[in-house]
mmCIF file of C-alpha atoms and ligand atoms in Angstrom:
data_model
loop_
_atom_site.group_PDB
_atom_site.id
_atom_site.type_symbol
_atom_site.label_atom_id
_atom_site.label_comp_id
_atom_site.label_asym_id
_atom_site.label_seq_id
_atom_site.Cartn_x
_atom_site.Cartn_y
_atom_site.Cartn_z
ATOM 1 C CA UNK A 1 -7.633 -34.114 6.498
ATOM 2 C CA UNK A 2 -6.716 -31.524 3.898
ATOM 3 C CA UNK A 3 -3.871 -29.235 4.884
ATOM 4 C CA UNK A 4 -4.590 -25.494 4.956
ATOM 5 C CA UNK A 5 -3.785 -23.545 1.845
ATOM 6 C CA UNK A 6 -0.802 -21.220 1.974
ATOM 7 C CA UNK A 7 -1.598 -18.208 -0.190
ATOM 8 C CA UNK A 8 0.717 -16.024 -2.215
ATOM 9 C CA UNK A 9 -0.602 -12.894 -0.527
ATOM 10 C CA UNK A 10 -3.802 -12.661 1.476
ATOM 11 C CA UNK A 11 -5.490 -9.951 3.551
ATOM 12 C CA UNK A 12 -3.973 -9.439 7.017
ATOM 13 C CA UNK A 13 -6.167 -7.487 9.396
ATOM 14 C CA UNK A 14 -4.925 -5.556 12.411
ATOM 15 C CA UNK A 15 -8.054 -5.913 14.533
ATOM 16 C CA UNK A 16 -8.718 -2.186 14.695
ATOM 17 C CA UNK A 17 -10.457 -1.978 11.309
ATOM 18 C CA UNK A 18 -13.783 -2.785 12.987
ATOM 19 C CA UNK A 19 -13.520 0.238 15.274
ATOM 20 C CA UNK A 20 -13.532 2.574 12.257
ATOM 21 C CA UNK A 21 -16.179 0.601 10.393
ATOM 22 C CA UNK A 22 -18.372 0.589 13.521
ATOM 23 C CA UNK A 23 -17.986 4.386 13.775
ATOM 24 C CA UNK A 24 -19.253 4.634 10.187
ATOM 25 C CA UNK A 25 -22.303 2.518 11.063
ATOM 26 C CA UNK A 26 -22.942 4.433 14.290
ATOM 27 C CA UNK A 27 -22.970 7.764 12.457
ATOM 28 C CA UNK A 28 -24.853 6.392 9.423
ATOM 29 C CA UNK A 29 -21.931 7.340 7.140
ATOM 30 C CA UNK A 30 -22.481 4.171 5.084
ATOM 31 C CA UNK A 31 -21.810 6.079 1.881
ATOM 32 C CA UNK A 32 -19.064 7.211 -0.389
ATOM 33 C CA UNK A 33 -17.353 10.197 1.249
ATOM 34 C CA UNK A 34 -17.432 10.657 5.010
ATOM 35 C CA UNK A 35 -15.036 11.031 7.926
ATOM 36 C CA UNK A 36 -13.162 7.764 7.314
ATOM 37 C CA UNK A 37 -12.405 8.808 3.729
ATOM 38 C CA UNK A 38 -10.991 12.129 4.955
ATOM 39 C CA UNK A 39 -9.113 10.339 7.757
ATOM 40 C CA UNK A 40 -7.668 7.688 5.455
ATOM 41 C CA UNK A 41 -6.473 10.341 2.989
ATOM 42 C CA UNK A 42 -4.833 12.226 5.858
ATOM 43 C CA UNK A 43 -3.195 9.042 7.202
ATOM 44 C CA UNK A 44 -1.797 8.241 3.751
ATOM 45 C CA UNK A 45 -0.553 11.793 3.265
ATOM 46 C CA UNK A 46 1.189 11.739 6.645
ATOM 47 C CA UNK A 47 2.725 8.354 5.910
ATOM 48 C CA UNK A 48 4.057 9.419 2.520
ATOM 49 C CA UNK A 49 5.289 12.637 4.133
ATOM 50 C CA UNK A 50 5.910 14.708 1.005
ATOM 51 C CA UNK A 51 4.029 17.761 -0.295
ATOM 52 C CA UNK A 52 1.331 15.721 -2.053
ATOM 53 C CA UNK A 53 -2.443 15.307 -2.021
ATOM 54 C CA UNK A 54 -4.250 11.955 -1.831
ATOM 55 C CA UNK A 55 -7.702 11.147 -3.239
ATOM 56 C CA UNK A 56 -9.210 7.809 -2.145
ATOM 57 C CA UNK A 57 -10.911 5.895 -4.975
ATOM 58 C CA UNK A 58 -12.717 2.626 -5.589
ATOM 59 C CA UNK A 59 -9.633 0.897 -7.055
ATOM 60 C CA UNK A 60 -6.103 1.316 -8.322
ATOM 61 C CA UNK A 61 -7.471 0.763 -11.819
ATOM 62 C CA UNK A 62 -9.804 3.737 -11.361
ATOM 63 C CA UNK A 63 -6.823 5.813 -10.225
ATOM 64 C CA UNK A 64 -4.879 4.898 -13.383
ATOM 65 C CA UNK A 65 -7.885 5.769 -15.529
ATOM 66 C CA UNK A 66 -8.376 9.160 -13.858
ATOM 67 C CA UNK A 67 -4.614 9.783 -13.998
ATOM 68 C CA UNK A 68 -4.678 9.349 -17.772
ATOM 69 C CA UNK A 69 -7.689 11.671 -18.059
ATOM 70 C CA UNK A 70 -5.988 14.346 -15.921
ATOM 71 C CA UNK A 71 -2.869 14.072 -18.097
ATOM 72 C CA UNK A 72 -5.023 14.720 -21.150
ATOM 73 C CA UNK A 73 -4.971 11.283 -22.797
ATOM 74 C CA UNK A 74 -7.720 10.906 -25.350
ATOM 75 C CA UNK A 75 -8.585 9.114 -28.560
ATOM 76 C CA UNK A 76 -5.635 8.064 -30.741
ATOM 77 C CA UNK A 77 -2.964 9.289 -28.323
ATOM 78 C CA UNK A 78 0.040 7.043 -27.688
ATOM 79 C CA UNK A 79 0.821 5.943 -24.118
ATOM 80 C CA UNK A 80 4.031 4.098 -23.224
ATOM 81 C CA UNK A 81 3.781 1.380 -20.581
ATOM 82 C CA UNK A 82 6.068 -1.370 -19.396
ATOM 83 C CA UNK A 83 5.092 -4.740 -20.783
ATOM 84 C CA UNK A 84 5.975 -6.669 -17.625
ATOM 85 C CA UNK A 85 3.006 -5.652 -15.471
ATOM 86 C CA UNK A 86 -0.575 -6.307 -14.373
ATOM 87 C CA UNK A 87 -3.148 -5.699 -17.139
ATOM 88 C CA UNK A 88 -4.692 -2.972 -14.948
ATOM 89 C CA UNK A 89 -1.712 -0.772 -15.926
ATOM 90 C CA UNK A 90 -2.824 -1.057 -19.553
ATOM 91 C CA UNK A 91 -6.622 -1.361 -19.750
ATOM 92 C CA UNK A 92 -7.353 2.304 -18.937
ATOM 93 C CA UNK A 93 -5.285 3.355 -21.988
ATOM 94 C CA UNK A 94 -7.849 1.498 -24.087
ATOM 95 C CA UNK A 95 -10.762 2.924 -22.079
ATOM 96 C CA UNK A 96 -9.569 6.303 -23.388
ATOM 97 C CA UNK A 97 -9.372 5.033 -26.965
ATOM 98 C CA UNK A 98 -5.602 5.560 -26.941
ATOM 99 C CA UNK A 99 -2.897 3.145 -28.129
ATOM 100 C CA UNK A 100 -0.477 1.407 -25.760
ATOM 101 C CA UNK A 101 3.142 0.992 -26.828
ATOM 102 C CA UNK A 102 4.901 -1.649 -24.753
ATOM 103 C CA UNK A 103 8.397 -1.186 -23.346
ATOM 104 C CA UNK A 104 10.679 -3.952 -22.097
ATOM 105 C CA UNK A 105 12.233 -4.253 -18.625
ATOM 106 C CA UNK A 106 15.874 -4.016 -17.554
ATOM 107 C CA UNK A 107 17.402 -6.743 -15.417
ATOM 108 C CA UNK A 108 18.180 -4.756 -12.257
ATOM 109 C CA UNK A 109 14.719 -3.645 -11.154
ATOM 110 C CA UNK A 110 12.623 -5.540 -13.734
ATOM 111 C CA UNK A 111 10.979 -2.208 -14.575
ATOM 112 C CA UNK A 112 11.189 0.223 -17.545
ATOM 113 C CA UNK A 113 14.351 -0.314 -19.591
ATOM 114 C CA UNK A 114 15.734 3.181 -20.342
ATOM 115 C CA UNK A 115 17.132 2.115 -23.723
ATOM 116 C CA UNK A 116 13.863 0.557 -24.910
ATOM 117 C CA UNK A 117 11.958 3.520 -23.485
ATOM 118 C CA UNK A 118 13.938 6.020 -25.516
ATOM 119 C CA UNK A 119 13.635 3.851 -28.641
ATOM 120 C CA UNK A 120 9.873 3.723 -28.171
ATOM 121 C CA UNK A 121 9.665 7.515 -27.747
ATOM 122 C CA UNK A 122 11.753 8.160 -30.858
ATOM 123 C CA UNK A 123 9.811 5.640 -32.937
ATOM 124 C CA UNK A 124 6.527 7.289 -31.940
ATOM 125 C CA UNK A 125 7.872 10.765 -32.700
ATOM 126 C CA UNK A 126 9.030 9.546 -36.113
ATOM 127 C CA UNK A 127 5.503 8.389 -36.821
ATOM 128 C CA UNK A 128 4.336 11.918 -36.009
ATOM 129 C CA UNK A 129 2.985 11.219 -32.543
ATOM 130 C CA UNK A 130 4.899 12.136 -29.423
ATOM 131 C CA UNK A 131 3.719 9.857 -26.593
ATOM 132 C CA UNK A 132 1.325 11.606 -24.269
ATOM 133 C CA UNK A 133 2.223 9.761 -21.036
ATOM 134 C CA UNK A 134 4.767 7.240 -19.718
ATOM 135 C CA UNK A 135 3.288 4.712 -17.273
ATOM 136 C CA UNK A 136 6.124 3.548 -15.021
ATOM 137 C CA UNK A 137 5.519 0.662 -12.592
ATOM 138 C CA UNK A 138 7.309 -0.374 -9.372
ATOM 139 C CA UNK A 139 6.743 -4.082 -9.866
ATOM 140 C CA UNK A 140 6.644 -6.397 -6.852
ATOM 141 C CA UNK A 141 7.434 -3.306 -4.768
ATOM 142 C CA UNK A 142 10.821 -2.629 -6.396
ATOM 143 C CA UNK A 143 11.299 1.032 -7.371
ATOM 144 C CA UNK A 144 12.071 1.583 -11.054
ATOM 145 C CA UNK A 145 15.249 3.463 -12.060
ATOM 146 C CA UNK A 146 13.776 6.715 -10.794
ATOM 147 C CA UNK A 147 16.404 9.208 -11.941
ATOM 148 C CA UNK A 148 17.116 7.703 -15.350
ATOM 149 C CA UNK A 149 13.435 7.397 -16.252
ATOM 150 C CA UNK A 150 12.756 10.949 -15.030
ATOM 151 C CA UNK A 151 15.665 12.309 -17.109
ATOM 152 C CA UNK A 152 14.249 10.701 -20.263
ATOM 153 C CA UNK A 153 10.722 11.936 -19.502
ATOM 154 C CA UNK A 154 12.031 15.481 -18.976
ATOM 155 C CA UNK A 155 14.207 15.384 -22.093
ATOM 156 C CA UNK A 156 11.117 14.738 -24.230
ATOM 157 C CA UNK A 157 8.716 16.580 -21.904
ATOM 158 C CA UNK A 158 6.385 13.647 -21.360
ATOM 159 C CA UNK A 159 4.637 13.308 -17.967
ATOM 160 C CA UNK A 160 4.987 10.135 -15.873
ATOM 161 C CA UNK A 161 1.997 8.280 -14.433
ATOM 162 C CA UNK A 162 3.566 6.292 -11.602
ATOM 163 C CA UNK A 163 1.845 2.950 -10.985
ATOM 164 C CA UNK A 164 2.756 2.392 -7.349
ATOM 165 C CA UNK A 165 -0.050 -0.134 -6.782
ATOM 166 C CA UNK A 166 2.428 -2.724 -5.485
ATOM 167 C CA UNK A 167 4.837 -0.318 -3.800
ATOM 168 C CA UNK A 168 3.170 1.433 -0.862
ATOM 169 C CA UNK A 169 5.931 1.508 1.769
ATOM 170 C CA UNK A 170 8.762 1.245 -0.767
ATOM 171 C CA UNK A 171 11.138 4.165 -1.238
ATOM 172 C CA UNK A 172 14.056 5.403 -3.297
ATOM 173 C CA UNK A 173 16.815 7.390 -1.548
ATOM 174 C CA UNK A 174 14.413 7.782 1.363
ATOM 175 C CA UNK A 175 11.523 9.221 -0.679
ATOM 176 C CA UNK A 176 8.329 7.166 -0.705
ATOM 177 C CA UNK A 177 7.049 5.547 -3.903
ATOM 178 C CA UNK A 178 3.881 7.138 -5.190
ATOM 179 C CA UNK A 179 5.520 10.591 -5.207
ATOM 180 C CA UNK A 180 7.866 10.307 -8.206
ATOM 181 C CA UNK A 181 5.374 10.605 -11.043
ATOM 182 C CA UNK A 182 3.536 13.697 -12.175
ATOM 183 C CA UNK A 183 0.620 11.665 -10.821
ATOM 184 C CA UNK A 184 0.888 8.575 -8.600
ATOM 185 C CA UNK A 185 -1.380 5.565 -8.113
ATOM 186 C CA UNK A 186 -1.890 3.293 -5.088
ATOM 187 C CA UNK A 187 -3.986 0.118 -4.724
ATOM 188 C CA UNK A 188 -5.602 -1.449 -1.659
ATOM 189 C CA UNK A 189 -6.921 -4.556 -3.352
ATOM 190 C CA UNK A 190 -7.236 -7.665 -1.173
ATOM 191 C CA UNK A 191 -3.813 -9.036 -2.110
ATOM 192 C CA UNK A 192 -1.812 -5.805 -1.716
ATOM 193 C CA UNK A 193 0.402 -4.781 1.208
ATOM 194 C CA UNK A 194 -2.609 -3.222 2.929
ATOM 195 C CA UNK A 195 -6.206 -3.596 1.855
ATOM 196 C CA UNK A 196 -9.543 -1.809 2.068
ATOM 197 C CA UNK A 197 -11.134 -4.995 0.647
ATOM 198 C CA UNK A 198 -10.988 -3.141 -2.664
ATOM 199 C CA UNK A 199 -9.773 0.382 -3.245
ATOM 200 C CA UNK A 200 -7.113 2.693 -4.549
ATOM 201 C CA UNK A 201 -5.864 6.256 -4.452
ATOM 202 C CA UNK A 202 -4.579 8.956 -6.724
ATOM 203 C CA UNK A 203 -1.602 11.038 -5.570
ATOM 204 C CA UNK A 204 -1.238 14.549 -6.972
ATOM 205 C CA UNK A 205 1.159 17.469 -6.558
ATOM 206 C CA UNK A 206 -1.555 20.120 -6.216
ATOM 207 C CA UNK A 207 -4.851 20.401 -4.403
ATOM 208 C CA UNK A 208 -6.485 21.596 -7.630
ATOM 209 C CA UNK A 209 -5.527 18.363 -9.397
ATOM 210 C CA UNK A 210 -6.812 16.234 -6.520
ATOM 211 C CA UNK A 211 -10.085 18.145 -6.617
ATOM 212 C CA UNK A 212 -10.324 17.598 -10.361
ATOM 213 C CA UNK A 213 -9.814 13.846 -9.790
ATOM 214 C CA UNK A 214 -12.563 13.776 -7.155
ATOM 215 C CA UNK A 215 -14.812 15.742 -9.526
ATOM 216 C CA UNK A 216 -14.473 13.053 -12.206
ATOM 217 C CA UNK A 217 -14.771 10.311 -9.570
ATOM 218 C CA UNK A 218 -18.125 11.632 -8.358
ATOM 219 C CA UNK A 219 -20.006 11.862 -11.687
ATOM 220 C CA UNK A 220 -18.553 15.224 -12.774
ATOM 221 C CA UNK A 221 -21.187 17.396 -11.126
ATOM 222 C CA UNK A 222 -21.009 21.098 -11.886
ATOM 223 C CA UNK A 223 -21.724 23.592 -9.102
ATOM 224 C CA UNK A 224 -25.529 23.762 -9.148
ATOM 225 C CA UNK A 225 -28.360 22.737 -6.791
ATOM 226 C CA UNK A 226 -29.641 20.277 -9.400
ATOM 227 C CA UNK A 227 -27.562 17.659 -11.210
ATOM 228 C CA UNK A 228 -25.757 19.614 -13.930
ATOM 229 C CA UNK A 229 -23.011 18.094 -16.097
ATOM 230 C CA UNK A 230 -20.709 19.511 -18.721
ATOM 231 C CA UNK A 231 -18.239 16.606 -18.715
ATOM 232 C CA UNK A 232 -18.326 12.794 -18.610
ATOM 233 C CA UNK A 233 -17.947 11.499 -15.061
ATOM 234 C CA UNK A 234 -17.370 8.215 -13.233
ATOM 235 C CA UNK A 235 -18.463 6.577 -9.994
ATOM 236 C CA UNK A 236 -14.939 5.966 -8.675
ATOM 237 C CA UNK A 237 -14.946 7.351 -5.111
ATOM 238 C CA UNK A 238 -14.017 5.151 -2.137
ATOM 239 C CA UNK A 239 -16.812 4.320 0.305
ATOM 240 C CA UNK A 240 -16.621 5.383 3.944
ATOM 241 C CA UNK A 241 -16.820 1.706 4.989
ATOM 242 C CA UNK A 242 -13.805 0.698 2.894
ATOM 243 C CA UNK A 243 -11.890 3.741 4.125
ATOM 244 C CA UNK A 244 -12.568 2.573 7.704
ATOM 245 C CA UNK A 245 -10.813 -0.699 6.921
ATOM 246 C CA UNK A 246 -7.987 1.339 5.404
ATOM 247 C CA UNK A 247 -7.552 3.406 8.564
ATOM 248 C CA UNK A 248 -7.170 0.244 10.626
ATOM 249 C CA UNK A 249 -4.664 -1.072 8.085
ATOM 250 C CA UNK A 250 -2.573 2.104 8.221
ATOM 251 C CA UNK A 251 -1.826 1.304 11.865
ATOM 252 C CA UNK A 252 0.060 -1.822 10.750
ATOM 253 C CA UNK A 253 1.484 -0.774 7.384
ATOM 254 C CA UNK A 254 5.079 -0.475 8.602
ATOM 255 C CA UNK A 255 4.723 -3.788 10.410
ATOM 256 C CA UNK A 256 3.486 -5.403 7.172
ATOM 257 C CA UNK A 257 6.462 -3.992 5.283
ATOM 258 C CA UNK A 258 8.845 -5.410 7.922
ATOM 259 C CA UNK A 259 7.158 -8.833 7.772
ATOM 260 C CA UNK A 260 7.233 -8.954 3.957
ATOM 261 C CA UNK A 261 10.888 -7.995 4.043
ATOM 262 C CA UNK A 262 11.485 -10.793 6.556
ATOM 263 C CA UNK A 263 9.861 -13.228 4.084
ATOM 264 C CA UNK A 264 12.333 -12.018 1.464
ATOM 265 C CA UNK A 265 15.223 -12.662 3.905
ATOM 266 C CA UNK A 266 13.789 -16.114 4.570
ATOM 267 C CA UNK A 267 14.002 -16.972 0.843
ATOM 268 C CA UNK A 268 17.476 -15.425 0.470
ATOM 269 C CA UNK A 269 18.641 -17.716 3.253
ATOM 270 C CA UNK A 270 16.788 -20.755 1.903
ATOM 271 C CA UNK A 271 18.279 -20.436 -1.602
ATOM 272 C CA UNK A 272 21.746 -19.191 -0.660
ATOM 273 C CA UNK A 273 23.428 -22.488 -1.496
ATOM 274 C CA UNK A 274 21.218 -23.466 -4.441
ATOM 275 C CA UNK A 275 23.054 -22.850 -7.716
ATOM 276 C CA UNK A 276 20.915 -21.467 -10.526
ATOM 277 C CA UNK A 277 18.323 -19.820 -8.281
ATOM 278 C CA UNK A 278 18.401 -16.087 -7.570
ATOM 279 C CA UNK A 279 16.096 -14.279 -5.205
ATOM 280 C CA UNK A 280 15.141 -10.933 -6.746
ATOM 281 C CA UNK A 281 16.745 -8.262 -4.539
ATOM 282 C CA UNK A 282 17.418 -4.536 -4.549
ATOM 283 C CA UNK A 283 20.398 -3.518 -6.750
ATOM 284 C CA UNK A 284 21.807 -1.261 -4.000
ATOM 285 C CA UNK A 285 20.834 0.538 -0.803
ATOM 286 C CA UNK A 286 19.205 3.468 -2.660
ATOM 287 C CA UNK A 287 16.361 1.061 -3.379
ATOM 288 C CA UNK A 288 14.084 0.097 -0.490
ATOM 289 C CA UNK A 289 11.506 -2.466 -1.601
ATOM 290 C CA UNK A 290 8.495 -3.449 0.480
ATOM 291 C CA UNK A 291 9.003 -6.881 -1.151
ATOM 292 C CA UNK A 292 5.263 -7.074 -1.674
ATOM 293 C CA UNK A 293 6.010 -10.389 -3.356
ATOM 294 C CA UNK A 294 9.192 -12.398 -2.997
ATOM 295 C CA UNK A 295 10.217 -13.649 -6.426
ATOM 296 C CA UNK A 296 12.925 -15.915 -7.807
ATOM 297 C CA UNK A 297 14.510 -16.752 -11.141
ATOM 298 C CA UNK A 298 15.485 -20.331 -11.894
ATOM 299 C CA UNK A 299 18.096 -21.045 -14.555
ATOM 300 C CA UNK A 300 17.320 -24.662 -15.579
ATOM 301 C CA UNK A 301 20.752 -25.026 -17.224
ATOM 302 C CA UNK A 302 22.243 -24.891 -13.702
ATOM 303 C CA UNK A 303 19.614 -26.924 -11.843
ATOM 304 C CA UNK A 304 19.678 -30.227 -13.759
ATOM 305 C CA UNK A 305 16.625 -29.063 -15.668
ATOM 306 C CA UNK A 306 14.478 -28.171 -12.652
ATOM 307 C CA UNK A 307 12.449 -25.177 -13.807
ATOM 308 C CA UNK A 308 9.860 -22.866 -12.382
ATOM 309 C CA UNK A 309 7.075 -25.298 -13.288
ATOM 310 C CA UNK A 310 8.799 -28.140 -11.412
ATOM 311 C CA UNK A 311 8.821 -26.004 -8.287
ATOM 312 C CA UNK A 312 5.337 -24.556 -8.834
ATOM 313 C CA UNK A 313 3.790 -28.016 -9.166
ATOM 314 C CA UNK A 314 5.667 -29.370 -6.137
ATOM 315 C CA UNK A 315 4.370 -26.468 -4.059
ATOM 316 C CA UNK A 316 0.850 -26.938 -5.412
ATOM 317 C CA UNK A 317 0.909 -30.598 -4.409
ATOM 318 C CA UNK A 318 1.380 -29.416 -0.830
ATOM 319 C CA UNK A 319 -1.421 -26.849 -1.176
ATOM 320 C CA UNK A 320 1.002 -23.926 -1.436
ATOM 321 C CA UNK A 321 0.198 -21.201 -3.947
ATOM 322 C CA UNK A 322 2.937 -19.781 -6.169
ATOM 323 C CA UNK A 323 2.615 -18.073 -9.549
ATOM 324 C CA UNK A 324 4.734 -17.337 -12.624
ATOM 325 C CA UNK A 325 5.823 -13.710 -12.984
ATOM 326 C CA UNK A 326 3.528 -11.478 -15.047
ATOM 327 C CA UNK A 327 3.096 -12.686 -18.593
ATOM 328 C CA UNK A 328 4.245 -9.745 -20.757
ATOM 329 C CA UNK A 329 1.360 -7.612 -21.978
ATOM 330 C CA UNK A 330 2.589 -7.560 -25.578
ATOM 331 C CA UNK A 331 2.085 -11.357 -25.633
ATOM 332 C CA UNK A 332 -1.489 -11.189 -24.346
ATOM 333 C CA UNK A 333 -4.072 -11.966 -27.034
ATOM 334 C CA UNK A 334 -5.982 -8.777 -26.228
ATOM 335 C CA UNK A 335 -2.912 -6.506 -26.628
ATOM 336 C CA UNK A 336 -0.632 -8.344 -29.089
ATOM 337 C CA UNK A 337 -1.484 -6.070 -32.046
ATOM 338 C CA UNK A 338 0.170 -3.065 -30.359
ATOM 339 C CA UNK A 339 3.830 -2.072 -30.802
ATOM 340 C CA UNK A 340 6.592 -3.375 -28.517
ATOM 341 C CA UNK A 341 10.191 -2.182 -28.043
ATOM 342 C CA UNK A 342 12.773 -4.276 -26.289
ATOM 343 C CA UNK A 343 15.095 -7.166 -26.044
ATOM 344 C CA UNK A 344 12.970 -10.001 -24.640
ATOM 345 C CA UNK A 345 13.926 -9.430 -20.994
ATOM 346 C CA UNK A 346 10.263 -9.591 -19.920
ATOM 347 C CA UNK A 347 9.856 -12.872 -21.863
ATOM 348 C CA UNK A 348 12.766 -14.407 -19.976
ATOM 349 C CA UNK A 349 11.393 -13.224 -16.641
ATOM 350 C CA UNK A 350 8.063 -14.859 -17.454
ATOM 351 C CA UNK A 351 9.733 -18.075 -18.556
ATOM 352 C CA UNK A 352 12.004 -18.487 -15.542
ATOM 353 C CA UNK A 353 10.404 -16.513 -12.740
ATOM 354 C CA UNK A 354 8.133 -17.501 -9.884
ATOM 355 C CA UNK A 355 6.350 -15.519 -7.140
ATOM 356 C CA UNK A 356 6.449 -17.279 -3.775
ATOM 357 C CA UNK A 357 4.160 -16.990 -0.746
ATOM 358 C CA UNK A 358 4.941 -13.572 0.693
ATOM 359 C CA UNK A 359 2.112 -12.575 3.029
ATOM 360 C CA UNK A 360 2.738 -10.715 6.263
ATOM 361 C CA UNK A 361 0.483 -13.278 7.996
ATOM 362 C CA UNK A 362 2.491 -16.438 7.269
ATOM 363 C CA UNK A 363 3.352 -18.522 10.335
ATOM 364 C CA UNK A 364 6.443 -20.484 11.358
ATOM 365 C CA UNK A 365 4.667 -23.685 10.409
ATOM 366 C CA UNK A 366 3.816 -22.224 6.958
ATOM 367 C CA UNK A 367 7.490 -21.374 6.491
ATOM 368 C CA UNK A 368 8.491 -24.882 7.570
ATOM 369 C CA UNK A 369 6.183 -26.435 4.977
ATOM 370 C CA UNK A 370 7.452 -24.095 2.238
ATOM 371 C CA UNK A 371 11.088 -24.821 3.152
ATOM 372 C CA UNK A 372 10.439 -28.555 3.223
ATOM 373 C CA UNK A 373 9.051 -28.547 -0.337
ATOM 374 C CA UNK A 374 11.782 -26.287 -1.706
ATOM 375 C CA UNK A 375 14.541 -28.363 -0.112
ATOM 376 C CA UNK A 376 13.015 -31.564 -1.484
ATOM 377 C CA UNK A 377 12.911 -30.136 -5.030
ATOM 378 C CA UNK A 378 16.534 -28.983 -4.952
ATOM 379 C CA UNK A 379 17.844 -31.847 -2.787
ATOM 380 C CA UNK A 380 20.481 -33.033 -5.263
ATOM 381 C CA UNK A 381 22.029 -29.635 -5.966
HETATM 382 C C1 LIG B 401 -3.148 -4.372 -8.408
HETATM 383 C C2 LIG B 401 -2.521 -3.558 -9.461
HETATM 384 C C3 LIG B 401 -3.227 -2.555 -10.143
HETATM 385 C C4 LIG B 401 -4.709 -2.361 -9.995
HETATM 386 O O1 LIG B 401 -5.173 -2.080 -8.757
HETATM 387 P P1 LIG B 401 -6.675 -2.515 -8.364
HETATM 388 O O2 LIG B 401 -6.872 -1.820 -7.056
HETATM 389 O O3 LIG B 401 -6.674 -4.005 -8.233
HETATM 390 O O4 LIG B 401 -7.586 -2.030 -9.426
HETATM 391 C C5 LIG B 401 -2.560 -1.785 -11.063
HETATM 392 N N1 LIG B 401 -1.270 -1.973 -11.328
HETATM 393 C C6 LIG B 401 -0.556 -2.930 -10.723
HETATM 394 C C7 LIG B 401 0.893 -3.074 -11.067
HETATM 395 C C8 LIG B 401 -1.158 -3.774 -9.783
HETATM 396 O O5 LIG B 401 -0.459 -4.739 -9.207
#
């Protein structure tokens, strides 16, 4: 008999999603827009609990794309983005015909390195093009260096598009992620901390900006009884069915955060006596990570040559999914022609880092199997 697969991060339903989805069926709101969309936006706004406005969309990628449009990015503009990220942080820059400039990470939060960021800004200005937007990411749920990055953005007067796709439920000094950028982005893809099966949201500071986002997300219809258009639009709105799933998920969001954080504690404990392995953890108590994924770095010079591939393959042999950290975007064939500023921190993270099973739905027996494999790999250390 084949043993069940343990996934890195899989959907975890609360049981009450169906109630909201059923209500959508009962009222024939099987469409984009509808009461669940309004309800989900309200739930998210209440959860984030800051003076912001939330627009539910078809994906986090759509939210990044609309964020760039709202911040005025168009053909031949320069957009700065951290290189250590998901390609969805970068693709929309190209959709707009703009040029990405990649910025390295720092070692504390694995997000935007302030030194490389400022170098990238100055280099762009020297070439006659001040960057139009900075895309800052809270990777694996860890907030970036909020104050330092904001100070640099303000110094050069460049807006921040905050990619909080992995960081719903994370906070910095008590303020929720998604609210630090000029515009914020959330994702509810199947592997995220909560899911709508597929979906995302844009977070804005004004109602007018939210309404502009919804305008673009619903085919840019002008006010007229017929279909009248004076701008290019998109079909990016969330459906009322997906939003129903989201409402059920909101009931368990804090529970999911607590369970993911418990998975992080589990790995901290498991690796505490293993030399050469560090579990990625918050630099201090200002940073509250949802630990969407628990991640480790392995230094093979301290582990008798055991590296992240040794561990990944051992886990795979026991049907346990793990994955290297993001491969830097400036090394991806599709993006490698674009400029990069940094000191190879992202390269080292990719070389030595591994994401471990982190789902809020893992069981004691899953944890036992994971621990058994990890202990067997590091048995001699
Ligand atoms: C998942 C993710 C996205 C994209 O969100 P989708 O909803 O999958 O389109 C963007 N940025 C980061 C960092 C992500 O992890």
